[in-house]
Coordinates of C-alpha atoms in Angstrom, one line a residue:
M21 CA -0.3 0.4 -0.2
S22 CA 1.5 3.2 -0.8
F23 CA 1.4 6.1 1.4
W24 CA -1.3 8.5 -0.6
D25 CA -3.0 5.1 0.1
S26 CA -3.4 5.8 3.6
F27 CA -5.4 8.8 2.9
A28 CA -7.6 7.2 0.2
P29 CA -11.3 7.1 2.6
G30 CA -10.5 10.6 3.8
L31 CA -10.4 12.0 0.3
S32 CA -12.8 10.0 -0.7
E33 CA -15.9 12.3 1.8
E34 CA -17.3 14.8 1.0
P35 CA -17.2 17.6 2.1
P36 CA -20.0 18.9 4.2
R37 CA -22.4 20.8 2.5
R38 CA -22.5 25.0 3.5
V39 CA -26.2 26.1 5.1
I40 CA -27.0 29.0 2.3
V41 CA -29.9 31.3 4.4
S42 CA -32.3 32.6 1.6
T43 CA -35.4 33.7 0.9
R44 CA -36.4 30.2 -0.8
T45 CA -33.8 27.7 1.3
L46 CA -36.1 29.1 4.7
R47 CA -39.8 28.9 2.3
L48 CA -38.8 25.1 1.7
A49 CA -37.9 24.5 5.3
I50 CA -41.1 26.0 6.6
E51 CA -43.3 24.0 4.3
D52 CA -41.9 21.5 4.7
T53 CA -42.0 22.1 8.4
L54 CA -45.6 22.4 8.2
I55 CA -46.9 20.9 5.6
Y56 CA -45.6 16.8 7.3
G57 CA -47.1 18.5 10.6
F58 CA -50.0 19.5 9.7
T59 CA -53.2 18.4 7.7
R60 CA -54.7 20.3 5.1
A61 CA -58.0 21.1 6.6
A62 CA -55.5 21.8 10.6
L63 CA -53.0 24.8 7.8
E64 CA -56.4 26.1 7.0
V65 CA -57.5 27.3 10.2
V66 CA -53.8 27.0 12.0
L67 CA -52.3 29.5 9.9
P68 CA -54.8 32.5 9.8
D69 CA -55.6 32.2 14.1
E70 CA -52.6 30.7 15.6
L71 CA -49.5 31.9 13.9
N72 CA -52.1 35.4 13.4
L73 CA -50.7 34.8 8.9
T74 CA -52.4 37.6 6.8
W75 CA -53.5 36.0 3.2
A76 CA -52.0 37.7 0.5
G77 CA -52.0 34.6 -2.2
T78 CA -54.4 35.4 -5.6
G79 CA -57.8 33.9 -4.4
T80 CA -59.1 32.4 -1.3
P81 CA -57.2 30.1 0.7
V82 CA -59.7 27.9 0.0
E83 CA -58.6 28.1 -3.5
A84 CA -55.2 27.3 -2.4
E85 CA -54.6 23.6 -4.8
T86 CA -52.5 22.2 -2.9
K87 CA -50.8 22.8 1.0
R88 CA -47.3 23.9 -0.3
S89 CA -49.8 26.7 -2.1
L90 CA -51.9 27.2 0.5
I91 CA -48.9 28.2 2.7
D92 CA -47.2 30.1 0.1
G93 CA -50.1 32.3 -0.1
Y94 CA -49.5 33.6 3.5
L95 CA -45.8 34.4 2.9
V96 CA -46.5 37.0 0.2
G97 CA -43.5 39.4 0.7
F98 CA -41.3 37.8 3.5
E99 CA -38.4 38.2 3.1
I100 CA -35.4 37.0 5.4
P101 CA -35.9 39.1 8.8
Q102 CA -39.7 38.3 8.1
L103 CA -38.5 34.3 7.4
V104 CA -36.7 34.1 10.5
A105 CA -39.1 35.3 12.9
L106 CA -41.9 33.4 11.1
A107 CA -39.5 29.6 12.2
R108 CA -39.0 30.8 15.6
R109 CA -43.1 31.0 16.0
V110 CA -43.2 27.1 13.7
L111 CA -40.4 25.6 16.4
A112 CA -41.9 26.9 19.2
E113 CA -45.0 27.1 19.1
C114 CA -46.5 24.4 16.4
D115 CA -46.1 20.8 17.8
V116 CA -44.4 19.6 15.1
A117 CA -40.9 17.9 13.3
D118 CA -38.7 20.2 12.5
H119 CA -37.7 19.8 9.2
G120 CA -34.2 21.4 8.6
L121 CA -35.5 25.0 10.1
A122 CA -33.2 24.8 13.2
V123 CA -30.1 24.8 11.5
L124 CA -30.8 27.2 9.4
I125 CA -31.9 29.6 12.4
A126 CA -28.5 29.1 13.4
E127 CA -26.5 29.8 11.0
Y128 CA -28.4 32.6 10.4
E129 CA -28.0 34.1 14.1
K130 CA -23.9 33.2 13.1
D131 CA -23.9 35.4 9.9
S132 CA -26.2 38.0 11.2
S133 CA -24.2 41.8 12.7
G134 CA -25.9 44.2 13.5
V135 CA -27.3 45.3 17.6
D136 CA -27.3 42.8 20.3
S137 CA -30.1 43.8 22.3
P138 CA -33.9 43.7 22.0
A139 CA -35.5 47.0 20.7
K140 CA -37.8 47.8 23.7
N141 CA -38.9 51.8 24.8
L142 CA -39.8 52.7 21.5
I143 CA -40.3 56.7 21.6
F144 CA -40.7 59.0 19.2
A145 CA -41.9 61.8 17.2
A146 CA -42.3 64.2 19.5
T147 CA -44.0 67.6 18.7
G148 CA -43.1 69.4 22.1
P149 CA -40.8 69.7 25.5
K150 CA -39.0 66.8 26.1
P151 CA -41.1 64.0 28.2
E152 CA -40.3 63.4 31.8
M153 CA -39.7 59.9 32.3
V154 CA -38.9 57.4 35.8
L155 CA -37.8 53.9 35.5
R156 CA -41.1 52.1 36.5
D157 CA -39.3 48.8 37.0
A158 CA -35.1 49.5 36.8
V159 CA -34.7 45.5 36.4
S160 CA -37.0 45.2 33.5
N161 CA -36.4 48.1 32.3
D162 CA -40.1 49.5 31.8
I163 CA -40.4 53.0 31.8
L164 CA -43.9 55.7 32.8
I165 CA -44.0 59.0 31.1
T166 CA -44.5 61.1 34.1
K167 CA -44.9 64.3 32.0
N168 CA -45.3 65.9 28.5
A169 CA -47.1 62.5 27.7
E170 CA -49.3 63.9 24.9
F171 CA -46.1 65.3 22.6
C172 CA -44.8 62.3 21.9
L173 CA -45.6 59.2 20.8
V174 CA -44.9 55.6 22.1
Y175 CA -45.5 52.1 20.2
D176 CA -46.0 49.8 23.6
R177 CA -46.0 46.8 22.2
P178 CA -43.7 43.9 21.7
I179 CA -41.2 45.1 19.0
T180 CA -40.3 41.3 17.0
E181 CA -37.9 39.4 15.0
A182 CA -39.2 40.3 11.6
G183 CA -38.5 44.8 13.2
L184 CA -41.2 47.5 13.1
S185 CA -43.3 47.4 10.1
F186 CA -46.2 50.1 8.8
Q187 CA -48.8 47.6 9.2
E188 CA -47.8 47.4 12.6
L189 CA -48.0 50.7 13.5
I190 CA -51.3 51.1 11.5
Q191 CA -53.2 48.9 13.6
W192 CA -51.0 49.5 17.0
W193 CA -52.4 53.7 16.2
R194 CA -56.0 52.9 14.6
E195 CA -56.5 51.0 18.4
R196 CA -54.6 54.2 19.8
E197 CA -57.0 56.6 18.6
A198 CA -60.4 54.1 18.3
M199 CA -60.1 54.6 14.4
T200 CA -61.4 50.7 14.6
D201 CA -63.7 51.8 11.1
K202 CA -61.7 53.4 9.3
D203 CA -60.1 51.1 6.7
D204 CA -56.3 50.5 6.7
R205 CA -55.2 53.4 4.4
D206 CA -57.7 56.2 6.0
V207 CA -55.3 54.8 9.4
G208 CA -52.3 55.1 7.6
L209 CA -53.1 58.8 6.2
S210 CA -53.5 60.2 9.5
L211 CA -50.3 58.7 11.2
H212 CA -48.9 59.8 8.6
Q213 CA -49.9 63.3 9.5
R214 CA -49.1 62.6 13.4
L215 CA -45.6 61.5 12.0
R216 CA -45.1 64.2 9.9
A217 CA -45.4 66.7 12.8
S218 CA -42.9 66.1 14.7
L219 CA -40.2 67.2 11.9
G220 CA -42.2 71.2 12.5
K221 CA -40.9 73.3 9.3
N222 CA -37.7 70.9 8.5
E223 CA -38.9 70.9 4.7
P224 CA -35.7 68.3 4.2
E225 CA -36.3 66.2 6.9
Q226 CA -40.0 66.4 5.7
M227 CA -39.2 65.5 2.3
V228 CA -37.2 62.4 3.7
L229 CA -40.5 61.1 4.7
D230 CA -42.6 62.0 2.5
V231 CA -40.2 60.2 0.1
Y232 CA -40.3 57.6 2.2
S233 CA -44.0 57.1 2.5
R234 CA -44.5 56.9 -1.2
R235 CA -43.1 53.2 -0.8
Y236 CA -45.6 52.6 1.1
K237 CA -48.3 52.5 -1.8
E238 CA -45.9 51.0 -3.4
H239 CA -45.0 47.6 -1.8
G240 CA -47.5 47.4 0.9
F241 CA -47.4 48.9 3.9
G242 CA -46.2 45.8 5.7
I243 CA -42.0 47.1 4.7
P244 CA -40.8 48.5 7.1
A245 CA -42.1 51.3 9.2
L246 CA -39.9 54.9 9.4
I247 CA -39.8 56.0 12.5
P248 CA -39.4 60.6 12.8
Q249 CA -37.5 62.0 15.6
V250 CA -36.6 58.7 18.2
Y251 CA -35.0 59.0 21.4
L252 CA -31.3 56.9 21.5
H253 CA -31.1 58.2 24.8
Y254 CA -32.5 60.0 27.7
D255 CA -31.2 62.3 30.2
P256 CA -33.4 63.5 32.6
Y257 CA -32.2 67.3 32.8
T258 CA -32.4 70.1 29.7
R259 CA -29.6 71.4 28.3
Y260 CA -30.1 74.7 30.9
Q261 CA -30.4 72.6 34.2
R262 CA -27.1 70.7 32.7
K263 CA -25.6 74.4 31.5
G264 CA -24.8 73.5 27.7
N265 CA -22.6 70.0 29.4
S266 CA -24.7 67.0 28.8
P267 CA -22.6 63.6 29.4
L268 CA -25.2 62.8 26.0
K269 CA -24.4 64.5 22.8
R270 CA -27.3 62.6 20.8
Q271 CA -30.3 62.2 22.5
R272 CA -32.0 61.9 19.5
M273 CA -31.9 59.9 16.2
D274 CA -33.6 61.9 13.1
F275 CA -34.7 58.8 11.6
L276 CA -34.5 55.5 13.0
L277 CA -35.7 52.1 10.6
L278 CA -36.1 48.3 12.2
F279 CA -36.0 46.0 9.6
S280 CA -35.6 43.6 12.2
A281 CA -34.7 43.3 15.3
R282 CA -31.3 43.3 14.9
K283 CA -30.9 45.6 11.6
R284 CA -31.1 48.6 12.9
V285 CA -31.0 51.7 10.2
V286 CA -30.3 55.7 11.8
I287 CA -31.1 58.2 9.1
E288 CA -29.6 61.6 9.9
V289 CA -30.4 65.0 7.7
D290 CA -26.9 67.1 8.4
G291 CA -28.4 70.7 9.2
R292 CA -25.7 73.6 9.3
Q293 CA -26.6 73.0 13.9
H294 CA -24.5 69.9 12.8
Y295 CA -21.0 71.6 12.3
A296 CA -21.6 75.0 12.5
N297 CA -22.2 78.2 15.6
E298 CA -25.2 80.4 14.6
D299 CA -23.8 82.5 13.5
G300 CA -22.3 79.9 10.2
R301 CA -18.7 79.9 12.0
A302 CA -17.0 75.7 11.8
N303 CA -17.2 74.1 15.6
T304 CA -15.2 71.3 14.9
Q305 CA -16.0 70.7 18.7
L306 CA -19.7 70.0 16.7
Y307 CA -18.5 68.1 14.6
A308 CA -15.7 65.6 16.9
E309 CA -19.5 64.9 18.8
M310 CA -21.3 63.8 15.5
V311 CA -19.0 61.5 14.0
T312 CA -18.1 60.0 17.9
E313 CA -21.3 59.7 18.4
D314 CA -21.6 57.7 15.1
R315 CA -18.6 55.8 15.5
R316 CA -20.2 54.5 19.0
L317 CA -23.4 54.0 17.1
R318 CA -21.9 52.0 14.1
L319 CA -19.8 49.2 17.0
S320 CA -23.3 48.9 18.7
G321 CA -23.9 47.4 14.9
Y322 CA -26.3 50.4 14.0
E323 CA -25.6 51.1 9.8
V324 CA -25.5 55.7 9.9
Y325 CA -26.4 57.3 7.0
R326 CA -25.8 60.6 6.8
F327 CA -27.7 63.3 4.5
G328 CA -26.0 67.0 3.9
G329 CA -28.3 69.4 3.7
K330 CA -26.9 71.3 0.6
E331 CA -28.4 67.7 -1.2
F332 CA -31.7 68.9 -0.8
E333 CA -31.5 72.1 -2.9
S334 CA -31.3 70.1 -5.9
P335 CA -34.4 69.8 -8.2
D336 CA -33.8 66.0 -8.4
A337 CA -33.7 65.5 -4.2
P338 CA -36.3 63.2 -4.3
S339 CA -35.1 61.1 -7.0
M340 CA -32.1 60.6 -5.0
L341 CA -34.0 59.6 -1.9
A342 CA -36.1 57.8 -3.6
A343 CA -33.1 55.8 -5.6
F344 CA -31.0 55.4 -1.6
F345 CA -34.3 53.5 -0.3
D346 CA -34.5 50.9 -3.1
E347 CA -30.6 50.5 -2.5
L348 CA -31.3 50.6 1.3
S349 CA -33.9 48.0 0.9
S350 CA -32.0 45.5 -1.4
R351 CA -29.2 45.8 0.8
M352 CA -31.1 44.7 3.6
K353 CA -32.7 41.3 2.6

């Protein structure tokens, strides 16, 4: 026997197949797990009632010819974060044998970048004085707004692995404003007007919100919501009380997108106040504070994108923003 013959068994073995996490592999694993776990009649109940999925296929669920086409009709428009979130729910809530979901979830978590800590306490769209709040339960990080609550919005529902869609905000707003007799379009318009009010007379920020909102008409309300004026940090004291020396240099983000629980995108529109004094002279200290905070956010897992105020003076600014959001959405899939 030659020297190389001793290696023959090892050389002839196929290398382990790489696990690929994609919309295709996740859909197939979800479909197979549900197909082998439930009868057709059971799926017609499990999908809408137990997994709370919404039918988006052609025709009606009853018209779906196979179990696979029935499931597909409930997964229209789902991207990787939404599919991973559903996969977790299927394994946790359904009494079924796993057909590849656990492996895909583990691979997704291994390769995923982003923010590790869960999203909580979403306070946004303030139209007046800064809210005053206390920690109601420091162990659970539950807060209570004690003053100026009427000027801000607080999303008080759990944010899932799939992030936060405009559809979820619409449902929350419908119940908050007692608009149960209104359809999604009317509720969404009411919510948009309230979000826009938080931007005051800032025309560049209004343009960002308006351009993104057109995507709801094109792609539906199931896409991530663009949330304005989100409190990222909170200093209980005012700038005056701190004598202008707050340890938190940036308390609010201009805009936040939650593509998933981990994939969070911050969008900032830089006016002159970000890098200059009131008299227009450059202020290197302001600029240093801005880039320092950007680094901290990126190291925490956020993605940060900045627009210069000058960009919004061009008549092509809306087209530029639309192209940016297209590319960003494609990158986050």
